[in-house]
XYZ file of C-alpha atoms in Angstrom:
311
model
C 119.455 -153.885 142.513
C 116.260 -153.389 144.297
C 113.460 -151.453 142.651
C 112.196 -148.314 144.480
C 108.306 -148.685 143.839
C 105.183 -149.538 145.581
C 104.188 -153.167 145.873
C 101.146 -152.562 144.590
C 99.446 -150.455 142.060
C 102.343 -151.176 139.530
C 102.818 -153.046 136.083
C 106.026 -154.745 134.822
C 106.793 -156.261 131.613
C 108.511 -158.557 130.663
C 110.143 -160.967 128.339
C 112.310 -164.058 127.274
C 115.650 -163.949 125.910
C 115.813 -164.721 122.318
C 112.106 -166.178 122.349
C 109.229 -164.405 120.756
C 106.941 -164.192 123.846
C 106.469 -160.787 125.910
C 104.509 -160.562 129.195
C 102.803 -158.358 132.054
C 102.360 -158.437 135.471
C 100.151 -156.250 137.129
C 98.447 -155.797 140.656
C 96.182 -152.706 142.285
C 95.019 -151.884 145.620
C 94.577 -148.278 145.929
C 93.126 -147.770 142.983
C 90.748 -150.108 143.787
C 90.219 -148.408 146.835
C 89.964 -144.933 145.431
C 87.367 -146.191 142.879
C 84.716 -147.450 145.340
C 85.176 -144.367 147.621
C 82.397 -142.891 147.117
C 80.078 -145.815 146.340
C 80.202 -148.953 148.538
C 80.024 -152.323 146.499
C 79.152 -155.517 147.592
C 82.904 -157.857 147.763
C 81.930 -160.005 144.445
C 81.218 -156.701 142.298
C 84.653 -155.477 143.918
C 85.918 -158.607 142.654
C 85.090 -158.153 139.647
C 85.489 -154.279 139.393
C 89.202 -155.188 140.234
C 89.559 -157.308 137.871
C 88.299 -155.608 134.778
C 90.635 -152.223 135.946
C 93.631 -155.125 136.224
C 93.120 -156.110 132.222
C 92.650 -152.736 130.823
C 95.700 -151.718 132.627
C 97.288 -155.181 130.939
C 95.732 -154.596 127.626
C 96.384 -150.828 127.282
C 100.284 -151.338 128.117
C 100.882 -153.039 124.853
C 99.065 -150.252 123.175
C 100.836 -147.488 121.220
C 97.672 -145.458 121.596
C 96.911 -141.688 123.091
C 93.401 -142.156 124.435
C 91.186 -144.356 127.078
C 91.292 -148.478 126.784
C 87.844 -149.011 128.461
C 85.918 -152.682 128.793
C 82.017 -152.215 130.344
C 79.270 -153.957 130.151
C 75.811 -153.780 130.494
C 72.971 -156.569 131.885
C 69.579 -156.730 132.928
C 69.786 -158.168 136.263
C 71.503 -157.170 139.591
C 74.455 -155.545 137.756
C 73.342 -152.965 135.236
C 76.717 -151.555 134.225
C 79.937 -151.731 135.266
C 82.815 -149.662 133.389
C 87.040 -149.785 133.956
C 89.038 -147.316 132.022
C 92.888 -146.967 131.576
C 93.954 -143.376 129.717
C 97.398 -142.623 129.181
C 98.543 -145.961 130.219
C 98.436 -145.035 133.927
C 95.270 -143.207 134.945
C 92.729 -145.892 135.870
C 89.025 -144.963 136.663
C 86.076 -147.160 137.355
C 82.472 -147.834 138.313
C 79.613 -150.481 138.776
C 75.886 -149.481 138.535
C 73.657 -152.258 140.966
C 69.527 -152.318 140.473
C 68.135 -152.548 143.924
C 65.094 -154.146 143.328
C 66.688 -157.131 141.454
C 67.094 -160.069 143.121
C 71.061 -160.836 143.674
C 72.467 -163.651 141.697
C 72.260 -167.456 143.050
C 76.003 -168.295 141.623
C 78.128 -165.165 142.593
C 81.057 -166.171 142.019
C 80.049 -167.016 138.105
C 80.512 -163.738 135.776
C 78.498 -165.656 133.418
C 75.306 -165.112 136.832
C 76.024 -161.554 136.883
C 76.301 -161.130 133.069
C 73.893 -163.520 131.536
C 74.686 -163.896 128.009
C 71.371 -163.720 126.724
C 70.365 -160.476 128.312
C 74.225 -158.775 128.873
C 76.789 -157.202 127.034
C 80.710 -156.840 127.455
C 82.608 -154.733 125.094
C 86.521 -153.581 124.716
C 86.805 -150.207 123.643
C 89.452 -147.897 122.184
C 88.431 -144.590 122.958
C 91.076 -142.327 120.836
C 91.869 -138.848 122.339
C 91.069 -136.919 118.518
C 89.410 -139.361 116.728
C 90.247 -137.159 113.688
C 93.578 -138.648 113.576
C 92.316 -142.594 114.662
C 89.167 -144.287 114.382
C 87.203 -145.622 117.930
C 86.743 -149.238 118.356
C 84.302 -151.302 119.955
C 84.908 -154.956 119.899
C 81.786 -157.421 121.311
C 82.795 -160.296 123.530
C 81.059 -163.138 123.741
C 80.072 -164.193 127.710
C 80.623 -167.780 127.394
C 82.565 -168.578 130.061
C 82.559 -168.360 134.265
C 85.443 -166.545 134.733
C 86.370 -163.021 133.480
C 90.069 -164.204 132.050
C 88.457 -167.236 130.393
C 85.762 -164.706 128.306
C 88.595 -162.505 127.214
C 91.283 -164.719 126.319
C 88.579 -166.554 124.260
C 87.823 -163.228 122.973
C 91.469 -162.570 121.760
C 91.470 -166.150 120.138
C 88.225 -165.739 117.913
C 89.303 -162.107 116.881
C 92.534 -163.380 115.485
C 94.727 -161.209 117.995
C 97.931 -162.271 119.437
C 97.744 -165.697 121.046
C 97.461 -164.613 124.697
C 97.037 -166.722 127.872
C 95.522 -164.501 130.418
C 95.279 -165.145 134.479
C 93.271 -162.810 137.111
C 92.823 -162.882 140.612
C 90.884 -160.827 143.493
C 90.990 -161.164 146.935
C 88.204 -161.879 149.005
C 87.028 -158.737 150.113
C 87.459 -157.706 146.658
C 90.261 -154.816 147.564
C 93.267 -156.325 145.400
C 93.468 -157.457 141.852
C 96.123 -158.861 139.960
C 97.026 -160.432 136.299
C 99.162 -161.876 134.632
C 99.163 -161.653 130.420
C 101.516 -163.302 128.088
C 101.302 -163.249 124.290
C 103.419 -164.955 121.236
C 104.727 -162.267 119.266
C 104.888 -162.917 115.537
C 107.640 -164.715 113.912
C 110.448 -162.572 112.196
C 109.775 -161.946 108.274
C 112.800 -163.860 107.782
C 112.568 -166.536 110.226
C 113.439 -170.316 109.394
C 111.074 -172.854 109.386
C 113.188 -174.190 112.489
C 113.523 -170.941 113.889
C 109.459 -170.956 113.546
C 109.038 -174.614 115.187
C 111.670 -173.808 117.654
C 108.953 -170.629 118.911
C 105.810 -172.729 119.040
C 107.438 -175.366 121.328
C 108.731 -172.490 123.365
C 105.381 -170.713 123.628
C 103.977 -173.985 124.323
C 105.860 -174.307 127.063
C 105.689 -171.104 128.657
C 102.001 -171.272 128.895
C 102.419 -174.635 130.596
C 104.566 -173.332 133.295
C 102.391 -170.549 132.913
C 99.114 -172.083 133.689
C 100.534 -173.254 137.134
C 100.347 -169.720 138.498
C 97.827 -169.775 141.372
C 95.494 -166.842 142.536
C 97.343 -166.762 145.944
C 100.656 -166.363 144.392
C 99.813 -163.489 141.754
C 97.931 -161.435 144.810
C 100.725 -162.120 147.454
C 104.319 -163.076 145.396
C 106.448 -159.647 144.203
C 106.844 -159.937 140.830
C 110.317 -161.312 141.041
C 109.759 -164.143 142.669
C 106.306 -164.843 140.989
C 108.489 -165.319 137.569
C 111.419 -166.655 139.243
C 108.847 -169.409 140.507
C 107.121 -170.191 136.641
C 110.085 -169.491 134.697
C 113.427 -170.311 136.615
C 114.645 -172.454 133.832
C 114.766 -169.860 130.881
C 115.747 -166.726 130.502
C 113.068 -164.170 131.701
C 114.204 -160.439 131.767
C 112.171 -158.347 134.378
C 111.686 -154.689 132.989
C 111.401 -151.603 135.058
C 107.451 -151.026 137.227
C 105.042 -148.520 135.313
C 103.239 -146.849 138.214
C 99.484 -146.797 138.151
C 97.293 -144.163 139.917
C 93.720 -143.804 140.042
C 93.098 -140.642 138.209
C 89.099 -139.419 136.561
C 89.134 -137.595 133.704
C 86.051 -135.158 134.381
C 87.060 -131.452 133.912
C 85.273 -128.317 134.063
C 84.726 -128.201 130.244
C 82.696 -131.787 130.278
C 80.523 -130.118 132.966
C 80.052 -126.834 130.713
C 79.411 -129.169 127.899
C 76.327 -131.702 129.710
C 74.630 -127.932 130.684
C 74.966 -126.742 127.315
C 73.366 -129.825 125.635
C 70.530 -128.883 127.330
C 69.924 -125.644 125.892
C 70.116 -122.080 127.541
C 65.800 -122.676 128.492
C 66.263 -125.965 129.953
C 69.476 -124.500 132.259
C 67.646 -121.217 133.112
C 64.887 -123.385 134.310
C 66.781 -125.580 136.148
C 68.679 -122.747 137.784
C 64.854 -121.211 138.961
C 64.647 -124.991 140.696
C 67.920 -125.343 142.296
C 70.444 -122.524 142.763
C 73.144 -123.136 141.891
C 72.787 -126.338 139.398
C 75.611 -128.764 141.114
C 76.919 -131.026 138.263
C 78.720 -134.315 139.837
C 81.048 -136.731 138.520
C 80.089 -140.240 139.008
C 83.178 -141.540 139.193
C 85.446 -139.024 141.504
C 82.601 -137.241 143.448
C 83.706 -134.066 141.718
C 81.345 -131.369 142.007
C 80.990 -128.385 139.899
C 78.589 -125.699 140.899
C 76.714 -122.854 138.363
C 75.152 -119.691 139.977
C 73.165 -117.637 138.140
C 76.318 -115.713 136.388
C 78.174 -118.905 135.962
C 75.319 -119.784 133.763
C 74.875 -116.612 132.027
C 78.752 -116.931 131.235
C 78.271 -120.199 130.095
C 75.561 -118.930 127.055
C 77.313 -115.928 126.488
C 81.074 -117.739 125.706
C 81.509 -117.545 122.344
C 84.163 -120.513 121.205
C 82.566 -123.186 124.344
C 84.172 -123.850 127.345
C 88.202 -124.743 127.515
C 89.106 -125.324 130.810
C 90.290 -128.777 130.702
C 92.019 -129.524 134.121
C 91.504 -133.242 135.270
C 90.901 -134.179 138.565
């Protein structure tokens, strides 16, 4: 039976009869697209842009979570910022801040000459929608290694997380991204020591077949054949696509909110300068507008702003 989804901006799992391994394939295009609408990057920036909106859509699908999976970083050079963001497991938003009067990096296609470790930050973050109910979390990831997969797979290892073998690709222009995760699951409480050595030769030899994936084939083979192709010989289960859109998460009620942490002086002033104050998202383009009653409404609410529509 054929699956009725796009070929791109999709994630399947999947998984291996009997064996303690799960996996995830994932690939974007439009969302890469809609995220560097309104801000043109340079193809290695898109690149890696892709990529880092590829493995929070990866790393927020195993997640049992009701909030934002977000990885940014932050560097001295070329590339200030960058930020990805998957909420809700679907909605993926991201953006890349560039210093003009840096020079560009020498080794461009090293994340490690973009992000130099002694001046740079990366950081996986678990933004929770109430935090009253679940703690944030900000893990620091060492940049010790060229490629993006590399860093965080290293990442998982030193944090004690899953074992997880990690693969990412981009195309050239820096318009499609794709991954592919797998992780060993832990062994059953009641598992045998057999049963046990049984798993670790079978995760040993998924991530050799595994490691033979090649960039071409995770940004041009459907996800059928792509596991077909590594695992033919054991028994990989393909589960149903999880359709990803890009989707920001400004609303009317963050806007309210950056005007009234100014203070009802500051605004009035502002509002003297420029009539009406125009408020833009970063991300989307979104622009909200305050007149001179908007503002005066704004002061005057008594419980804040609650308009929380996402755009």
């Amino acid at each position: 039976m054929s699956l009725t989804v796009k070929q791109s901006d999709r994630l399947h799992r999947f998984s291996f009869d009997g064996i303690p391994v799960r996996g995830q394939w994932v690939r974007l295009s439009e969302v890469i697209d809609d995220a560097t609408k309104i801000r043109s990057y340079p193809a290695k920036v898109n690149e890696l842009l892709g990529q880092m909106l590829a493995s929070v859509a990866l790393f927020a699908d195993n997640l049992k979570f009701a909030g934002a999976v977000a990885l940014q970083s932050r560097g001295g050079g070329k590339l200030l910022r960058t930020l990805a963001e998957c909420r809700n497991h679907t909605d993926l938003r991201g953006i890349a801040h560039l210093q003009e009067e840096a020079p560009w990096p020498v080794a461009q296609d090293s994340l490690t000459a973009w992000l130099p470790a002694d001046s740079s930050q990366l950081a996986l973050s678990l933004v929770p929608d109430d935090p009253q109910t679940q703690a944030p979390y900000q893990g620091m990831i060492p940049l010790q290694a060229a490629r993006l997969d590399a860093v965080l797979e290293a990442y998982f290892a030193a944090s004690e997380q899953l074992p997880t073998r990690l693969y990412l690709a981009s195309d050239t222009s820096g318009r499609s991204a794709a991954g592919l995760l797998i992780q060993k699951l832990p062994h059953a409480d009641d598992a045998t020591e057999v049963a046990e050595s049984t798993a670790e030769a079978q995760w040993e030899e998924i991530q050799i077949l595994a490691s033979t994936v090649t960039p071409e084939e995770l940004l041009s083979l459907n996800p059928e054949r792509l596991l077909a192709r590594l695992f033919h010989e054991l028994p990989c289960r393909l589960h149903p696509a999880r359709e990803l859109r890009y989707r920001c998460s400004c609303t009317k009620a963050k806007s309210d909110r950056t005007l009234l942490t100014l203070g009802a002086d500051d605004v009035h002033a502002l509002l003297q300068e420029c009539n009406p104050i125009e408020v833009d998202c970063e991300f989307c383009g979104q622009r909200y507008s305050y007149d001179a009653i908007d503002v005066a409404a704004l002061f005057e609410r008594p419980s804040g702003p609650n308009d929380e529509t996402v755009h």
